[in-house]
Coordinates of C-alpha atoms in Angstrom, one line a residue:
M904 CA -22.9 1.8 30.8
P905 CA -21.6 3.7 27.8
S906 CA -19.4 1.9 25.2
P907 CA -15.7 2.7 25.5
N908 CA -15.8 3.3 21.8
K909 CA -17.4 6.7 21.7
L910 CA -18.7 8.2 18.5
L911 CA -16.5 11.0 17.2
F912 CA -18.3 14.0 15.6
T913 CA -15.0 15.7 14.8
P914 CA -13.0 16.6 11.8
G915 CA -10.4 13.8 12.6
P916 CA -9.4 11.5 14.1
L917 CA -12.7 9.9 13.2
T918 CA -14.9 7.0 14.0
T919 CA -13.5 4.1 12.0
S920 CA -15.0 0.8 11.0
G921 CA -14.3 -2.4 12.9
T922 CA -12.6 -3.8 9.8
V923 CA -10.2 -0.9 9.5
K924 CA -9.3 -1.4 13.1
A925 CA -8.9 -5.1 12.6
A926 CA -6.5 -4.5 9.7
M927 CA -3.9 -3.3 12.3
L928 CA -3.9 -6.6 14.1
R929 CA -1.0 -8.0 12.2
D930 CA 2.6 -7.0 11.9
A931 CA 4.3 -6.1 8.7
G932 CA 8.0 -5.7 7.8
S933 CA 8.8 -2.3 6.3
R934 CA 10.9 -3.9 3.6
D935 CA 8.7 -7.0 3.0
T936 CA 7.5 -7.3 -0.6
D937 CA 3.9 -7.7 0.4
F938 CA 4.0 -4.5 2.4
L939 CA 5.8 -2.6 -0.4
A940 CA 3.0 -3.8 -2.8
I941 CA 0.5 -2.2 -0.4
V942 CA 2.4 1.1 -0.4
R943 CA 2.4 1.1 -4.2
S944 CA -1.3 0.3 -4.3
I945 CA -2.1 3.2 -1.8
R946 CA -0.1 5.7 -3.9
A947 CA -1.8 4.7 -7.1
R948 CA -5.3 4.7 -5.5
L949 CA -4.8 8.2 -4.1
L950 CA -3.8 9.6 -7.5
A951 CA -6.9 8.0 -9.0
I952 CA -9.1 9.6 -6.3
G953 CA -7.5 13.0 -7.3
G954 CA -8.4 12.4 -10.9
A955 CA -4.9 11.9 -12.0
A956 CA -4.5 9.4 -14.9
P957 CA -1.5 7.0 -14.8
G958 CA 1.5 8.8 -16.3
G959 CA -0.5 12.0 -16.2
G960 CA 2.3 14.1 -14.6
Y961 CA 1.3 13.7 -10.9
D962 CA 2.9 11.5 -8.2
C963 CA 1.9 10.7 -4.7
V964 CA 4.3 11.1 -1.7
L965 CA 3.5 9.5 1.7
M966 CA 4.9 11.4 4.7
Q967 CA 5.0 10.1 8.3
G968 CA 3.3 12.2 11.0
S969 CA 0.0 14.1 11.1
G970 CA -1.4 16.1 8.3
T971 CA 0.3 19.2 9.6
F972 CA 3.7 17.4 9.1
A973 CA 2.8 16.8 5.4
I974 CA 1.8 20.5 4.9
E975 CA 5.1 21.6 6.5
S976 CA 6.9 19.2 4.3
V977 CA 5.5 21.0 1.3
I978 CA 6.0 24.5 2.7
S979 CA 9.6 23.9 3.8
S980 CA 10.6 22.0 0.6
A981 CA 8.8 23.5 -2.3
I982 CA 9.5 27.2 -2.0
P983 CA 13.0 28.3 -3.0
R984 CA 15.1 30.7 -0.9
D985 CA 14.1 33.6 -3.0
G986 CA 10.4 32.5 -3.3
R987 CA 7.5 34.4 -2.0
L988 CA 4.4 32.8 -0.5
L989 CA 0.9 34.2 -0.4
V990 CA -1.5 32.5 2.0
A991 CA -5.2 33.1 1.6
V992 CA -6.6 33.0 5.2
N993 CA -10.1 32.7 6.4
G994 CA -9.5 30.6 9.5
A995 CA -7.0 29.1 11.9
Y996 CA -5.5 26.6 9.5
G997 CA -4.5 29.2 6.9
R998 CA -2.8 31.2 9.7
R999 CA -0.9 28.0 10.7
I1000 CA 0.5 27.7 7.2
A1001 CA 1.7 31.3 7.4
Q1002 CA 3.3 30.6 10.7
M1003 CA 5.2 27.6 9.2
A1004 CA 6.5 29.9 6.5
R1005 CA 7.8 32.4 9.0
I1006 CA 9.5 29.8 11.1
H1007 CA 11.4 28.6 8.0
S1008 CA 12.3 32.3 7.1
I1009 CA 10.2 32.2 3.9
Q1010 CA 8.9 35.5 2.6
V1011 CA 5.2 35.3 3.3
E1012 CA 2.2 37.6 3.2
T1013 CA -1.4 36.8 4.0
L1014 CA -4.6 37.6 2.1
D1015 CA -7.0 38.0 5.1
V1016 CA -10.7 37.3 4.6
L1017 CA -13.4 37.3 7.2
E1018 CA -13.9 33.8 8.7
N1019 CA -17.5 33.7 7.6
R1020 CA -16.7 34.5 3.9
K1021 CA -15.2 32.4 1.2
V1022 CA -11.9 33.3 -0.5
T1023 CA -12.8 34.2 -4.1
A1024 CA -10.8 34.0 -7.3
G1025 CA -11.2 37.8 -7.6
D1026 CA -9.6 38.2 -4.1
V1027 CA -6.6 36.2 -5.1
A1028 CA -6.3 37.5 -8.7
A1029 CA -6.3 41.1 -7.4
R1030 CA -3.5 40.4 -4.9
L1031 CA -1.4 38.6 -7.5
A1032 CA -1.8 41.5 -9.9
A1033 CA -0.6 43.9 -7.3
S1034 CA 2.5 41.9 -6.2
R1035 CA 4.6 39.0 -7.4
F1036 CA 4.4 35.7 -5.6
T1037 CA 5.9 32.3 -6.6
H1038 CA 3.5 30.2 -4.5
V1039 CA -0.1 30.5 -3.2
A1040 CA -1.5 28.4 -0.4
L1041 CA -5.2 27.9 0.5
I1042 CA -7.3 25.7 2.7
H1043 CA -10.1 23.8 0.7
C1044 CA -12.4 23.1 3.6
E1045 CA -11.4 25.4 6.4
T1046 CA -12.4 23.4 9.5
T1047 CA -12.4 26.5 11.7
T1048 CA -15.9 27.1 10.4
G1049 CA -16.6 24.4 7.8
I1050 CA -16.6 26.8 5.0
V1051 CA -15.5 25.4 1.6
N1052 CA -13.3 27.7 -0.6
P1053 CA -13.8 27.4 -4.4
I1054 CA -10.4 25.9 -5.4
E1055 CA -11.7 25.1 -8.9
E1056 CA -12.1 28.8 -9.5
I1057 CA -9.0 30.0 -7.6
G1058 CA -6.6 27.6 -9.1
P1059 CA -6.8 28.9 -12.7
A1060 CA -6.3 32.5 -11.4
V1061 CA -3.1 31.3 -9.6
A1062 CA -1.9 29.5 -12.7
G1063 CA -2.7 32.5 -14.8
A1064 CA -0.4 34.6 -12.7
G1065 CA 2.4 32.1 -13.0
A1066 CA 2.4 31.0 -9.4
A1067 CA 2.3 27.4 -8.0
F1068 CA -0.8 26.4 -6.1
I1069 CA -0.6 24.6 -2.8
V1070 CA -4.0 23.2 -1.6
D1071 CA -4.6 22.0 1.9
A1072 CA -7.4 19.4 1.3
M1073 CA -7.0 17.9 4.7
S1074 CA -10.7 17.7 5.6
S1075 CA -12.1 17.5 2.1
F1076 CA -10.2 14.9 0.1
G1077 CA -12.2 11.7 -0.4
A1078 CA -15.5 13.4 0.3
I1079 CA -15.6 16.4 -2.1
P1080 CA -14.7 15.5 -5.7
V1081 CA -11.6 17.1 -7.0
S1082 CA -9.6 17.0 -10.2
L1083 CA -6.0 17.9 -9.8
N1084 CA -5.7 19.2 -13.4
A1085 CA -8.9 21.2 -13.3
V1086 CA -7.8 22.8 -10.0
H1087 CA -4.3 23.5 -11.4
A1088 CA -3.0 22.1 -8.1
D1089 CA 0.8 21.8 -7.9
F1090 CA 0.6 20.3 -4.4
L1091 CA -2.6 18.9 -2.8
I1092 CA -2.2 17.6 0.8
S1093 CA -4.4 15.5 3.0
S1094 CA -4.2 12.9 5.8
A1095 CA -5.0 9.3 6.5
N1096 CA -7.4 10.0 9.3
K1097 CA -9.9 12.2 7.5
C1098 CA -12.5 11.4 4.9
I1099 CA -10.9 8.2 3.7
E1100 CA -11.6 7.0 7.3
G1101 CA -8.2 5.6 8.2
V1102 CA -6.3 6.2 11.4
P1103 CA -3.7 8.9 12.3
G1104 CA -0.1 8.3 11.4
F1105 CA 0.7 9.7 7.9
G1106 CA -0.2 12.4 5.5
F1107 CA 0.0 12.4 1.7
I1108 CA 0.9 14.9 -1.0
L1109 CA -0.3 14.6 -4.6
A1110 CA 2.1 16.7 -6.6
R1111 CA 3.1 17.6 -10.1
R1112 CA 6.2 15.7 -11.0
E1113 CA 7.9 18.8 -12.3
A1114 CA 7.2 20.5 -9.0
L1115 CA 8.7 17.6 -7.1
L1116 CA 11.8 17.7 -9.3
A1117 CA 12.2 21.4 -8.7
A1118 CA 12.1 20.9 -5.0
K1119 CA 15.4 19.0 -5.0
G1120 CA 17.9 20.8 -2.7
R1121 CA 15.3 23.2 -1.4
A1122 CA 14.4 21.4 1.8
R1123 CA 15.0 23.2 5.1
T1124 CA 14.7 20.0 7.2
L1125 CA 16.0 16.5 7.0
S1126 CA 13.0 14.4 7.9
L1127 CA 10.4 16.5 6.0
D1128 CA 12.4 16.7 2.7
L1129 CA 9.7 16.2 0.2
H1130 CA 11.9 15.5 -2.8
A1131 CA 14.0 13.0 -0.9
Q1132 CA 11.0 11.2 0.3
W1133 CA 9.5 11.0 -3.2
A1134 CA 12.9 9.9 -4.7
G1135 CA 13.1 7.1 -2.1
L1136 CA 9.6 5.8 -2.8
E1137 CA 10.3 5.9 -6.5
A1138 CA 13.6 4.1 -6.3
D1139 CA 12.6 1.1 -4.2
G1140 CA 9.2 1.8 -2.7
Q1141 CA 10.6 2.3 0.8
F1142 CA 10.3 5.1 3.2
R1143 CA 13.5 6.8 4.2
F1144 CA 12.7 6.4 7.9
T1145 CA 10.5 3.9 9.7
P1146 CA 7.0 3.9 8.2
P1147 CA 3.8 3.6 10.2
T1148 CA 3.2 0.0 9.1
H1149 CA 0.0 -0.7 11.0
V1150 CA -1.5 2.7 9.9
L1151 CA -0.8 1.9 6.3
L1152 CA -2.4 -1.5 6.6
A1153 CA -5.5 0.2 8.1
F1154 CA -5.5 2.8 5.3
H1155 CA -5.3 0.1 2.6
Q1156 CA -8.5 -1.4 4.1
A1157 CA -10.1 2.0 4.3
L1158 CA -9.5 2.6 0.6
A1159 CA -11.2 -0.7 -0.2
E1160 CA -14.2 0.4 1.9
L1161 CA -14.3 3.7 0.1
D1162 CA -14.5 1.8 -3.2
A1163 CA -17.3 -0.4 -1.8
E1164 CA -19.3 2.6 -0.8
G1165 CA -19.2 3.9 -4.4
G1166 CA -16.0 6.0 -4.2
V1167 CA -16.0 9.7 -3.5
A1168 CA -19.6 10.2 -4.8
G1169 CA -21.0 7.5 -2.5
R1170 CA -19.2 8.8 0.5
A1171 CA -20.2 12.4 -0.2
A1172 CA -23.8 11.3 -0.4
R1173 CA -23.7 9.7 3.1
Y1174 CA -21.9 12.7 4.6
R1175 CA -24.5 15.0 3.0
R1176 CA -27.3 12.9 4.5
N1177 CA -25.6 13.2 7.9
Y1178 CA -25.2 16.9 7.5
D1179 CA -28.8 17.4 6.4
T1180 CA -30.0 15.4 9.4
L1181 CA -27.9 17.4 11.8
A1182 CA -28.9 20.8 10.3
R1183 CA -32.6 20.1 10.6
G1184 CA -32.2 18.7 14.1
M1185 CA -30.1 21.5 15.5
D1186 CA -32.4 24.1 14.0
K1187 CA -35.4 22.5 15.8
L1188 CA -33.3 22.6 19.0
G1189 CA -32.7 26.3 18.6
F1190 CA -29.0 26.3 17.7
E1191 CA -27.8 28.9 15.2
P1192 CA -25.1 28.0 12.7
Y1193 CA -22.2 30.5 12.3
L1194 CA -22.2 30.4 8.5
A1195 CA -24.9 31.3 6.0
P1196 CA -26.5 28.2 4.4
E1197 CA -24.9 28.8 1.0
D1198 CA -21.4 28.9 2.6
R1199 CA -21.7 25.6 4.6
G1200 CA -20.1 22.4 3.5
Y1201 CA -21.1 19.0 4.8
I1202 CA -17.9 18.1 6.6
I1203 CA -18.2 20.1 9.8
T1204 CA -20.6 22.7 11.1
T1205 CA -19.9 25.5 13.6
Y1206 CA -22.7 26.6 16.0
R1207 CA -22.9 29.7 18.1
Y1208 CA -23.4 29.3 21.8
P1209 CA -27.1 29.4 22.5
A1210 CA -26.8 31.8 25.4
A1211 CA -24.2 34.1 26.9
D1212 CA -23.9 31.9 30.0
F1213 CA -23.7 28.6 28.0
R1214 CA -21.3 26.3 29.8
F1215 CA -19.6 24.5 26.9
E1216 CA -17.2 22.4 29.1
E1217 CA -20.2 20.9 31.0
F1218 CA -22.1 20.4 27.7
Y1219 CA -19.1 18.6 26.2
S1220 CA -18.5 16.5 29.3
R1221 CA -22.1 15.4 29.6
L1222 CA -22.2 14.4 25.9
S1223 CA -18.9 12.5 26.3
R1224 CA -20.3 10.5 29.2
L1225 CA -23.2 9.5 27.0
G1226 CA -20.7 8.3 24.3
F1227 CA -20.6 11.4 22.0
I1228 CA -17.5 13.5 21.3
I1229 CA -18.0 16.9 19.6
Y1230 CA -15.4 19.6 19.0
P1231 CA -14.7 23.0 20.6
G1232 CA -14.7 26.1 18.6
K1233 CA -11.7 27.8 17.0
L1234 CA -13.0 31.2 15.9
G1235 CA -10.9 34.1 16.9
Q1236 CA -13.7 36.4 18.2
E1237 CA -16.9 34.5 18.8
P1238 CA -17.6 31.6 21.2
C1239 CA -18.8 28.5 19.3
F1240 CA -18.5 24.7 19.0
R1241 CA -18.3 22.4 16.1
I1242 CA -20.0 19.1 15.1
G1243 CA -18.5 16.9 12.3
T1244 CA -20.5 14.7 10.1
I1245 CA -17.8 12.6 8.6
G1246 CA -16.2 9.3 9.6
R1247 CA -18.0 5.9 9.9
L1248 CA -21.3 7.6 11.0
D1249 CA -24.8 7.4 9.5
V1250 CA -28.1 9.3 10.0
G1251 CA -29.0 7.0 13.0
D1252 CA -25.8 8.1 14.8
I1253 CA -26.6 11.8 14.0
Q1254 CA -30.2 11.3 15.4
A1255 CA -28.8 9.7 18.5
L1256 CA -26.5 12.7 19.0
L1257 CA -29.4 15.1 18.6
D1258 CA -31.4 13.2 21.2
A1259 CA -28.5 13.3 23.5
I1260 CA -28.0 17.1 23.0
R1261 CA -31.7 17.6 23.7
N1262 CA -31.6 15.8 27.0
V1263 CA -28.3 17.4 28.0
M1264 CA -29.7 20.9 27.4
I1265 CA -32.8 20.2 29.4
T1266 CA -30.6 18.9 32.3
M1267 CA -28.3 21.9 32.1
A1268 CA -31.0 24.6 31.8
P1269 CA -34.5 23.2 32.4
D1270 CA -36.1 26.7 32.5
A1271 CA -34.1 28.3 29.7
G1272 CA -36.9 27.8 27.1
L1273 CA -34.5 26.7 24.4
I1274 CA -35.4 23.0 24.4
G1275 CA -38.8 21.4 24.8
R1276 CA -39.6 18.1 26.6
P1277 CA -36.9 15.4 26.8
A1278 CA -36.7 13.0 24.0
S1279 CA -36.7 9.2 24.6
P1280 CA -33.2 7.9 25.4
P1281 CA -31.4 7.1 22.2
A1282 CA -31.3 3.4 21.1
R1283 CA -27.7 2.3 20.8

């Protein structure tokens, strides 16, 4: 009988450790001094992961809700009424940022790049030279495909044009090293339930203090007012509205486990091993990645359907019954599916998934010629 705790090969929520789950098994008062100390510790630790020295001009703001809430907090709070936003788009999550801006009546244009191509500094610089924008937004790891955009090259081009740089690092922060200063990031946004391996419930923004101060009075919402949230945390350490206490306790434990693994470098090494194992195994099974090898990251990989009549829903359901959850595709034009290699997974889990995929494909299409003989049932 499969375990009720299925392994999640997704970009988040992720498989979490038993100790992260256990950290939620106590209650905490939102104004209690011990809880407020945890909040302070989380904020400081996140800044350190982003390479920001204490007093180095950056602050951390925690925002209730999913990562999308945190992004919308920045978009709706940071851009003035007469501001203009350029969103570099090579996937669905860039398009989502542009949609947010339109809903808030922000002047926005998109720099559209093919979904299988990275945004380049040259792309951005050329657009900024042709037209004035106050802010530029970009996805770091665009989980539509898994492509990783070179923010360390694009950031200086944005700064050189006098614009503020908004980085959606939702699926990369904690697994791909980043320096806020080197990237010239004015706002960098991620979420508790991604590579730091916490559980869903809040996002966080690492922002230049000057940019936070400039956001005062710009907010287009009450609950997502970024400046007000930061000012409250700075004044007394408290959230303006009810914080996700159990989620923050879990995240505090997840940060300790990140440190124990060797920080971002250690976690990146495990995720890369997972990715390398997956890539080799899927290649042997006959699956074709959507992206060229040089454009793939190690967070999530997109695969084309192996045949025109491939039944993804059946494929997904059979894997789910065996205890493995993968992700459907999100490409605009081409049918595909995605497999994440982040979360509390190791190469043994990846190999177990590969064995399950092999067996499922044989069951679904025994005469298709894609897969060879069944593998032995995976040891769990």
